[in-house]
């Protein structure tokens, strides 16, 4: 549902980001998605962040306890510790709050039904979404007997010309 809402709102809002209404809010990054990550890395480095690639995080370090506990850095699998004013996790909530934070470090009991961690443990992660961009010569045939099946339960967008794809790429 969220993905469909995201697509519908992107098309309905027609907001370009510069205050002008009337242009589609969908676009492709020049240089691909790698250009976005490179821009984020440069911005973070310029602001003083340390970026460690190929470095698996073992745990998020905490200072304080209970409701005053605050992330203070990360410990890598090799034992290296990086202290930080801010820790930003790119992981899902379960991995972040259950896998990377040792609940004993918080000084709080996390076994109550209404506890935050208990609620995170109950999140249903069984739904996923994927987006695949393809250039096709005609309407796709998914096989079967012509009846709609699971492969048809999605949103398919078609561009009408090579010029539309070229304009989107630029």
Tab-separated table of C-alpha atoms in Angstrom:
chain	number	residue	atom	x	y	z
A	1	UNK	CA	0.000	0.000	0.000
A	2	UNK	CA	2.769	2.452	0.915
A	3	UNK	CA	4.587	1.991	-2.382
A	4	UNK	CA	1.403	2.609	-4.366
A	5	UNK	CA	0.615	5.704	-2.243
A	6	UNK	CA	4.181	6.904	-2.815
A	7	UNK	CA	3.737	6.588	-6.593
A	8	UNK	CA	0.289	8.175	-6.616
A	9	UNK	CA	1.404	11.128	-4.478
A	10	UNK	CA	4.528	11.623	-6.594
A	11	UNK	CA	2.411	11.903	-9.695
A	12	UNK	CA	-0.392	13.897	-8.079
A	13	UNK	CA	1.729	16.501	-6.339
A	14	UNK	CA	3.630	17.459	-9.466
A	15	UNK	CA	6.099	19.400	-7.339
A	16	UNK	CA	9.602	20.043	-8.629
A	17	UNK	CA	11.264	20.960	-5.333
A	18	UNK	CA	12.069	24.535	-6.341
A	19	UNK	CA	8.635	25.916	-5.494
A	20	UNK	CA	7.213	25.429	-8.975
A	21	UNK	CA	4.113	23.299	-9.256
A	22	UNK	CA	3.381	21.610	-12.540
A	23	UNK	CA	6.416	19.393	-13.056
A	24	UNK	CA	6.488	15.747	-12.081
A	25	UNK	CA	8.313	14.985	-8.839
A	26	UNK	CA	9.840	11.820	-10.369
A	27	UNK	CA	13.302	11.929	-11.812
A	28	UNK	CA	16.484	9.952	-12.290
A	29	UNK	CA	19.719	11.118	-10.726
A	30	UNK	CA	22.365	12.162	-13.225
A	31	UNK	CA	25.125	9.612	-12.808
A	32	UNK	CA	22.755	7.051	-11.271
A	33	UNK	CA	22.099	6.202	-7.633
A	34	UNK	CA	25.847	5.974	-7.023
A	35	UNK	CA	26.051	9.733	-7.630
A	36	UNK	CA	23.623	10.254	-4.743
A	37	UNK	CA	25.658	8.120	-2.342
A	38	UNK	CA	28.861	9.861	-3.442
A	39	UNK	CA	27.258	13.282	-2.819
A	40	UNK	CA	26.080	12.134	0.635
A	41	UNK	CA	29.560	10.793	1.447
A	42	UNK	CA	31.201	14.060	0.362
A	43	UNK	CA	28.748	16.134	2.379
A	44	UNK	CA	29.261	13.946	5.458
A	45	UNK	CA	33.055	14.061	5.096
A	46	UNK	CA	32.976	17.831	4.650
A	47	UNK	CA	31.015	18.030	7.921
A	48	UNK	CA	33.642	15.945	9.734
A	49	UNK	CA	32.069	12.480	9.553
A	50	UNK	CA	34.201	9.356	9.406
A	51	UNK	CA	33.105	6.843	6.786
A	52	UNK	CA	34.330	3.285	7.295
A	53	UNK	CA	33.533	0.986	4.377
A	54	UNK	CA	33.623	-2.821	4.557
A	55	UNK	CA	33.418	-2.461	8.345
A	56	UNK	CA	30.682	-4.472	10.013
A	57	UNK	CA	29.189	-2.878	13.139
A	58	UNK	CA	29.047	-5.224	16.141
A	59	UNK	CA	27.138	-2.907	18.472
A	60	UNK	CA	25.981	0.631	19.097
A	61	UNK	CA	27.597	2.061	22.242
A	62	UNK	CA	25.406	3.852	24.771
A	63	UNK	CA	26.050	6.441	27.462
A	64	UNK	CA	23.655	6.931	30.332
A	65	UNK	CA	20.887	4.538	31.259
A	66	UNK	CA	17.149	4.167	31.094
A	67	UNK	CA	15.326	6.939	29.296
A	68	UNK	CA	18.535	9.016	29.412
A	69	UNK	CA	20.540	6.423	27.415
A	70	UNK	CA	22.026	7.946	24.283
A	71	UNK	CA	24.011	6.448	21.409
A	72	UNK	CA	27.634	7.493	21.768
A	73	UNK	CA	29.339	5.562	18.987
A	74	UNK	CA	29.780	2.151	17.428
A	75	UNK	CA	32.038	-0.856	17.998
A	76	UNK	CA	33.133	-2.712	14.864
A	77	UNK	CA	33.521	-6.497	14.568
A	78	UNK	CA	37.310	-6.064	14.765
A	79	UNK	CA	36.933	-4.257	18.118
A	80	UNK	CA	37.626	-0.753	16.806
A	81	UNK	CA	35.440	1.816	18.558
A	82	UNK	CA	34.280	5.014	16.910
A	83	UNK	CA	32.791	7.660	19.214
A	84	UNK	CA	30.255	10.071	17.764
A	85	UNK	CA	27.864	12.850	18.749
A	86	UNK	CA	25.272	11.281	16.435
A	87	UNK	CA	24.812	7.681	15.316
A	88	UNK	CA	22.660	7.086	12.264
A	89	UNK	CA	21.642	3.520	11.457
A	90	UNK	CA	20.804	2.482	7.913
A	91	UNK	CA	19.444	-0.825	9.219
A	92	UNK	CA	15.844	-1.791	9.837
A	93	UNK	CA	14.473	-1.124	13.357
A	94	UNK	CA	14.838	-4.764	14.435
A	95	UNK	CA	18.522	-4.943	13.526
A	96	UNK	CA	19.186	-1.523	15.071
A	97	UNK	CA	17.342	-1.844	18.388
A	98	UNK	CA	17.461	-5.612	18.964
A	99	UNK	CA	20.621	-6.686	17.146
A	100	UNK	CA	22.989	-3.752	17.657
A	101	UNK	CA	21.984	-2.406	21.088
A	102	UNK	CA	22.729	-4.650	24.036
A	103	UNK	CA	19.651	-4.227	26.211
A	104	UNK	CA	21.797	-4.731	29.335
A	105	UNK	CA	23.600	-1.486	28.430
A	106	UNK	CA	20.379	0.511	28.783
A	107	UNK	CA	19.814	-0.243	32.466
A	108	UNK	CA	16.105	-0.657	31.737
A	109	UNK	CA	13.987	-3.794	31.734
A	110	UNK	CA	12.922	-4.498	28.165
A	111	UNK	CA	10.656	-7.454	28.776
A	112	UNK	CA	7.308	-5.715	29.344
A	113	UNK	CA	4.573	-6.111	26.741
A	114	UNK	CA	4.423	-2.354	26.172
A	115	UNK	CA	8.175	-1.819	26.006
A	116	UNK	CA	9.730	-0.220	22.963
A	117	UNK	CA	11.930	-3.201	22.114
A	118	UNK	CA	8.994	-5.580	22.497
A	119	UNK	CA	7.070	-3.469	20.013
A	120	UNK	CA	10.024	-3.487	17.609
A	121	UNK	CA	10.268	-7.274	17.941
A	122	UNK	CA	6.620	-7.525	16.889
A	123	UNK	CA	6.994	-5.521	13.647
A	124	UNK	CA	5.957	-7.608	10.646
A	125	UNK	CA	8.784	-7.387	8.112
A	126	UNK	CA	7.256	-9.944	5.736
A	127	UNK	CA	6.253	-7.363	3.102
A	128	UNK	CA	8.873	-6.135	0.715
A	129	UNK	CA	8.942	-3.954	-2.347
A	130	UNK	CA	11.108	-3.913	-5.424
A	131	UNK	CA	11.421	-1.664	-8.427
A	132	UNK	CA	12.828	-2.826	-11.719
A	133	UNK	CA	13.256	-0.508	-14.695
A	134	UNK	CA	13.137	-2.291	-18.050
A	135	UNK	CA	13.002	-1.200	-21.661
A	136	UNK	CA	10.556	-3.431	-23.547
A	137	UNK	CA	9.461	-3.647	-27.157
A	138	UNK	CA	5.800	-4.329	-26.324
A	139	UNK	CA	3.417	-5.281	-23.562
A	140	UNK	CA	4.880	-8.040	-21.373
A	141	UNK	CA	3.453	-11.551	-21.485
A	142	UNK	CA	3.731	-13.164	-18.072
A	143	UNK	CA	2.714	-16.644	-19.195
A	144	UNK	CA	-0.075	-18.728	-17.777
A	145	UNK	CA	-3.565	-18.977	-19.206
A	146	UNK	CA	-4.150	-15.254	-19.589
A	147	UNK	CA	-5.814	-14.927	-16.199
A	148	UNK	CA	-4.330	-12.392	-13.800
A	149	UNK	CA	-1.960	-14.029	-11.345
A	150	UNK	CA	0.425	-12.893	-8.609
A	151	UNK	CA	2.794	-11.487	-11.228
A	152	UNK	CA	0.139	-8.908	-12.158
A	153	UNK	CA	-0.287	-7.529	-8.630
A	154	UNK	CA	1.867	-4.473	-8.994
A	155	UNK	CA	2.174	-1.230	-10.830
A	156	UNK	CA	3.628	-1.215	-14.310
A	157	UNK	CA	4.640	2.070	-15.919
A	158	UNK	CA	5.404	2.372	-19.613
A	159	UNK	CA	7.146	5.203	-21.385
A	160	UNK	CA	5.829	5.995	-24.851
A	161	UNK	CA	9.031	6.825	-26.644
A	162	UNK	CA	12.799	6.660	-26.535
A	163	UNK	CA	12.728	10.453	-26.203
A	164	UNK	CA	10.826	10.160	-22.889
A	165	UNK	CA	13.471	7.771	-21.572
A	166	UNK	CA	16.270	10.007	-22.834
A	167	UNK	CA	14.677	13.067	-21.185
A	168	UNK	CA	14.259	11.135	-17.916
A	169	UNK	CA	17.928	10.051	-18.038
A	170	UNK	CA	19.133	13.631	-18.526
